[in-house]
CSV table of C-alpha atoms in Angstrom, one decimal:
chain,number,residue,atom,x,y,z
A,1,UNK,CA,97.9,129.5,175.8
A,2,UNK,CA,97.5,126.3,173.7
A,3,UNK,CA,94.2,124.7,172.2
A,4,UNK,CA,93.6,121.4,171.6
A,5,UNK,CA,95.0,119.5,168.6
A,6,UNK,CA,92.3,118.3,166.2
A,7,UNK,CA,92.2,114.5,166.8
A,8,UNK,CA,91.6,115.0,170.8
A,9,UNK,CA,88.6,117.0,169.7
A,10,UNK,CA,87.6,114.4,167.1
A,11,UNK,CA,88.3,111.7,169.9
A,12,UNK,CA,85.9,113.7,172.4
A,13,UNK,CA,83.4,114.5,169.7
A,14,UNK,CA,82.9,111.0,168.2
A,15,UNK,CA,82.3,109.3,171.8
A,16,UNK,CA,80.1,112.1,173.1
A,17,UNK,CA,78.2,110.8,170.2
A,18,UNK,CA,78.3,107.4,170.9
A,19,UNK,CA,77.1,108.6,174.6
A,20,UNK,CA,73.9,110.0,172.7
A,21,UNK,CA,73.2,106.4,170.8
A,22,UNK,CA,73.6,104.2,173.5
A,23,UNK,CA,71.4,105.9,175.7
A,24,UNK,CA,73.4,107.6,178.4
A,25,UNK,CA,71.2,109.8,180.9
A,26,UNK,CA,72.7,113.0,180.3
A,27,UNK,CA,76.1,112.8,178.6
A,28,UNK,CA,76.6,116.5,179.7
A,29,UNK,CA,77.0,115.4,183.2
A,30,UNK,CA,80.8,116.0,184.6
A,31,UNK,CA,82.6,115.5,187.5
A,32,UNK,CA,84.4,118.9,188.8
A,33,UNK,CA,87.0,119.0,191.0
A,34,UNK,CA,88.4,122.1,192.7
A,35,UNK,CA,90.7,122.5,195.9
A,36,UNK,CA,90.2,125.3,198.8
A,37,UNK,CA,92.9,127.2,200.3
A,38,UNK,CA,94.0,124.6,202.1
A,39,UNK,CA,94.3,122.0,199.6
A,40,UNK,CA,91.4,119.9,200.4
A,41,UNK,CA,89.1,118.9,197.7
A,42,UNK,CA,85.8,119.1,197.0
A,43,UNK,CA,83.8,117.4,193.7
A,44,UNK,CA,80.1,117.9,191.9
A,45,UNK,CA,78.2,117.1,189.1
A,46,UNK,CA,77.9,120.1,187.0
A,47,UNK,CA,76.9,120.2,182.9
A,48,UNK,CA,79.1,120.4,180.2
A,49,UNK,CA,77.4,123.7,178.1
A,50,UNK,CA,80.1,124.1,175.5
A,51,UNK,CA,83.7,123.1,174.2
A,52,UNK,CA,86.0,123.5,171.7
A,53,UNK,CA,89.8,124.0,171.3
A,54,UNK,CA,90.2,126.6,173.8
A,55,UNK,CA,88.8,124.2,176.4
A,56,UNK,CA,85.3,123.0,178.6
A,57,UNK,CA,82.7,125.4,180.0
A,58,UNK,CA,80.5,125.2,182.6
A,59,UNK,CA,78.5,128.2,183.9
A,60,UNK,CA,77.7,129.0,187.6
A,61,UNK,CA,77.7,131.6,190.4
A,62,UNK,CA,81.1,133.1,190.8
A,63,UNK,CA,80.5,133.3,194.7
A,64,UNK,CA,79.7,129.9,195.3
A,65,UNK,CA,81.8,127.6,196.9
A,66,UNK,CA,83.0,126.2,193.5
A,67,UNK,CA,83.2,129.9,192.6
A,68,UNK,CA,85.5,131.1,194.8
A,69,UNK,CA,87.7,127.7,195.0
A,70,UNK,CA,88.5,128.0,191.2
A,71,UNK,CA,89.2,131.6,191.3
A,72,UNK,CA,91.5,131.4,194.2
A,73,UNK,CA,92.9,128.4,192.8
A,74,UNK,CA,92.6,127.9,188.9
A,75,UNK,CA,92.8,124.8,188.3
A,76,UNK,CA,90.7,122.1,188.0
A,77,UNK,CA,90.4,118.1,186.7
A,78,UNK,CA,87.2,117.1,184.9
A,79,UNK,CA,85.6,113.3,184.6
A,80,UNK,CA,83.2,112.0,181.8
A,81,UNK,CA,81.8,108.7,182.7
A,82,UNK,CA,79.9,107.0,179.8
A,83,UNK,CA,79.5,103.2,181.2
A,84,UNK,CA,76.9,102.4,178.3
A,85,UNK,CA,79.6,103.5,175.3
A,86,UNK,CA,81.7,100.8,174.4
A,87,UNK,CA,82.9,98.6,177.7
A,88,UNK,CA,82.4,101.7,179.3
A,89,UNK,CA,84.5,105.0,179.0
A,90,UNK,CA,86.0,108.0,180.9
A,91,UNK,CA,87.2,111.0,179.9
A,92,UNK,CA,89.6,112.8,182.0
A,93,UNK,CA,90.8,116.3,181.8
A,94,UNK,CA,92.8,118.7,184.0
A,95,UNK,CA,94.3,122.2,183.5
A,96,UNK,CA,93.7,125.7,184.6
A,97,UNK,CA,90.6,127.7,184.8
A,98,UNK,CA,89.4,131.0,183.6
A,99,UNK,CA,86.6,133.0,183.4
A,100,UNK,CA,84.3,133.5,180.1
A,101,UNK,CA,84.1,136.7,178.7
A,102,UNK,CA,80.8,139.3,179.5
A,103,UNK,CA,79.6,138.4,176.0
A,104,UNK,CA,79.5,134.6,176.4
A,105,UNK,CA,77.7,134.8,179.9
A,106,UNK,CA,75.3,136.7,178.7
A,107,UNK,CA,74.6,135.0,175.2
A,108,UNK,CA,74.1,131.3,177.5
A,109,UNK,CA,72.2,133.2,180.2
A,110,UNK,CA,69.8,134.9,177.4
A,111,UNK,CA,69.2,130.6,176.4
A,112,UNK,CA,68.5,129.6,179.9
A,113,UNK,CA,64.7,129.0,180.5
A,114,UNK,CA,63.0,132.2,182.6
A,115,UNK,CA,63.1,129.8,185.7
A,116,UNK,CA,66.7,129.3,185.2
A,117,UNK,CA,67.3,133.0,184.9
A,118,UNK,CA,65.1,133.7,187.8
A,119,UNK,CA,67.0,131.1,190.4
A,120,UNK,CA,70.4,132.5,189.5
A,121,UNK,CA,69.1,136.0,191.0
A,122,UNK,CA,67.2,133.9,193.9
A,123,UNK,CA,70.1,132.0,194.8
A,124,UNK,CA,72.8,132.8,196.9
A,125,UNK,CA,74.9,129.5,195.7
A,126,UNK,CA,76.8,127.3,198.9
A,127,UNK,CA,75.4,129.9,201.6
A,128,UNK,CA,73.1,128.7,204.4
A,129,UNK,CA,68.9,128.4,203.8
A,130,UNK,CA,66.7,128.9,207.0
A,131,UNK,CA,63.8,127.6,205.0
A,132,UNK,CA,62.5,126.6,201.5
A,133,UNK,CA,60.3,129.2,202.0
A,134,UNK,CA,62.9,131.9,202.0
A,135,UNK,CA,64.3,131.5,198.4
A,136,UNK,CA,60.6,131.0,197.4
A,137,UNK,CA,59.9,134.5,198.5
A,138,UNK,CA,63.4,135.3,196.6
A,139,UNK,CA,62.2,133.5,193.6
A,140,UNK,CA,58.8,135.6,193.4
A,141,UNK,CA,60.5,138.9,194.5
A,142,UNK,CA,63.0,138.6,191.2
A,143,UNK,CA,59.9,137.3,188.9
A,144,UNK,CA,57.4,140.6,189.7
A,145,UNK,CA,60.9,143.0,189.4
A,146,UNK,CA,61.4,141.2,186.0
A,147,UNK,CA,57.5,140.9,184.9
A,148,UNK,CA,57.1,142.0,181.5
A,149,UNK,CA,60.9,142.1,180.1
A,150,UNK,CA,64.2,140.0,179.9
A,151,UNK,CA,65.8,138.8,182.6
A,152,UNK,CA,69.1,140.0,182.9
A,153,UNK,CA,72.3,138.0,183.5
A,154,UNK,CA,73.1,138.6,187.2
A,155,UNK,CA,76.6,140.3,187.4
A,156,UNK,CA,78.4,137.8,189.6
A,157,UNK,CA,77.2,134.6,187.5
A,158,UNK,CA,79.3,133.5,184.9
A,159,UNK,CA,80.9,130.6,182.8
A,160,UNK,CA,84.2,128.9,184.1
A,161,UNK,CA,86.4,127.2,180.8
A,162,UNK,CA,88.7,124.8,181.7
A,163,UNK,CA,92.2,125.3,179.3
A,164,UNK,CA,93.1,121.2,178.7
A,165,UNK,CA,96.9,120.4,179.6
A,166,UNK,CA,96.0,116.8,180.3
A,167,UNK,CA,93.1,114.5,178.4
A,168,UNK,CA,93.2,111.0,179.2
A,169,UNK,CA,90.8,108.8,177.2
A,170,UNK,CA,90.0,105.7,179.3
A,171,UNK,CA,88.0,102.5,177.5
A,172,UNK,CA,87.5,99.6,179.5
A,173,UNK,CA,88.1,96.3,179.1
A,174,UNK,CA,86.7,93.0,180.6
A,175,UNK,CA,89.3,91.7,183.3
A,176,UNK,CA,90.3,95.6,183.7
A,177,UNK,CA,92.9,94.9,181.2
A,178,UNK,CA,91.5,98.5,180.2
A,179,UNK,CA,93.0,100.9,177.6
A,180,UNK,CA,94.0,104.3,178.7
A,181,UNK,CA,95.6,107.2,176.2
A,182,UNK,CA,97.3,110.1,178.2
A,183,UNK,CA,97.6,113.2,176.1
A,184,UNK,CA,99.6,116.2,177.4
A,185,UNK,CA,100.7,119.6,176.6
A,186,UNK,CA,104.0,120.8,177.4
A,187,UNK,CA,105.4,124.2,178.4
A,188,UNK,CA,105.8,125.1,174.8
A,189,UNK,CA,102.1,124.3,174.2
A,190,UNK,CA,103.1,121.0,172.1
A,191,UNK,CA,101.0,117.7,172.8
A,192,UNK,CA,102.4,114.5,173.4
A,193,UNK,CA,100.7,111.0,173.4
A,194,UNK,CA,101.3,108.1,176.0
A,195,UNK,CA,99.9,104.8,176.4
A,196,UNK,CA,99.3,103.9,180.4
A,197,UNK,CA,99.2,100.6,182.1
A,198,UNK,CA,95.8,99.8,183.0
């Protein structure tokens, strides 16, 4: 499977910088999209948690809704939005999807705050809630079975990485005479570069 050449990482890399200097809320924040089994799509927010050649993670329950659309489906297109870098950027990303390995999961779920860890065991991610109260009750249930020792990563919560075989770098422009740079991978794993009408 092909990694990302070095100057799309640089590219990424120096403007997720520039998103920390010019103030951005949370330059983590991404767009995911995912399709169901009948090809209708759905979108969130979720936060970017690591990347490098091999692609974008994000870590979540693996019987959520986003869950089970990825695994059914793996493919998926991510969206940066930075509107306080430069005239405002996007970063654009689609390819296929696969699962992180035990040894990942577990060393990002061993970071995650104890409430974190807790609410991933509480949580039954998409499914219907009678009442707050309920996943309160969860909540507390997990925290006295965990009192006194780690929390363990629960075994159906997990990291998706998203492989790159498109990254489009989008920088706007007053007038929307933007700038747009298409990057793409081919079937023989090269990358190509294209400039895009606005």
């Amino acid at each position: 499977m092909s990694t990302l050449p070095d100057d799309i990482l640089a590219t990424f890399n120096t403007l997720f910088a520039e998103a920390l200097a010019a103030g951005e809320p949370d330059r983590t924040a991404m767009t995911v999209a995912s399709v169901d089994a009948q090809g209708r799509p759905s979108a969130r927010i979720v936060l970017l948690k690591t990347w490098d050649a091999r692609g974008f993670v994000f870590y979540t329950h693996l019987d959520g809704r986003k869950g089970r659309e990825l695994q059914a489906n793996p493919h998926a297109a991510l969206l940066f939005h930075w509107p306080r870098v430069r005239n405002g950027v996007q970063v654009r990303i689609e390819g296929g999807v696969e699962i992180v390995s035990a040894a990942e999961a577990d060393a990002y779920f061993a970071s995650r705050p104890r409430g974190s860890q807790l609410g991933a065991w509480a949580s039954q991610q998409s499914e219907t809630l009678d009442a707050r109260e309920t996943f309160d009750a969860q909540l507390d249930k997990f925290d006295a079975e965990f009192a006194g020792r780690d929390v363990p990563r629960p075994p159906r919560w997990s990291g998706f990485r998203i492989r790159p075989r498109v990254v489009e770098f989008w920088y706007g422009a007053q007038y929307r005479l933007h700038e747009r740079h298409l990057h793409e991978c081919a079937a023989d794993g090269s990358w190509s570069q294209r400039m895009l009408y606005p």
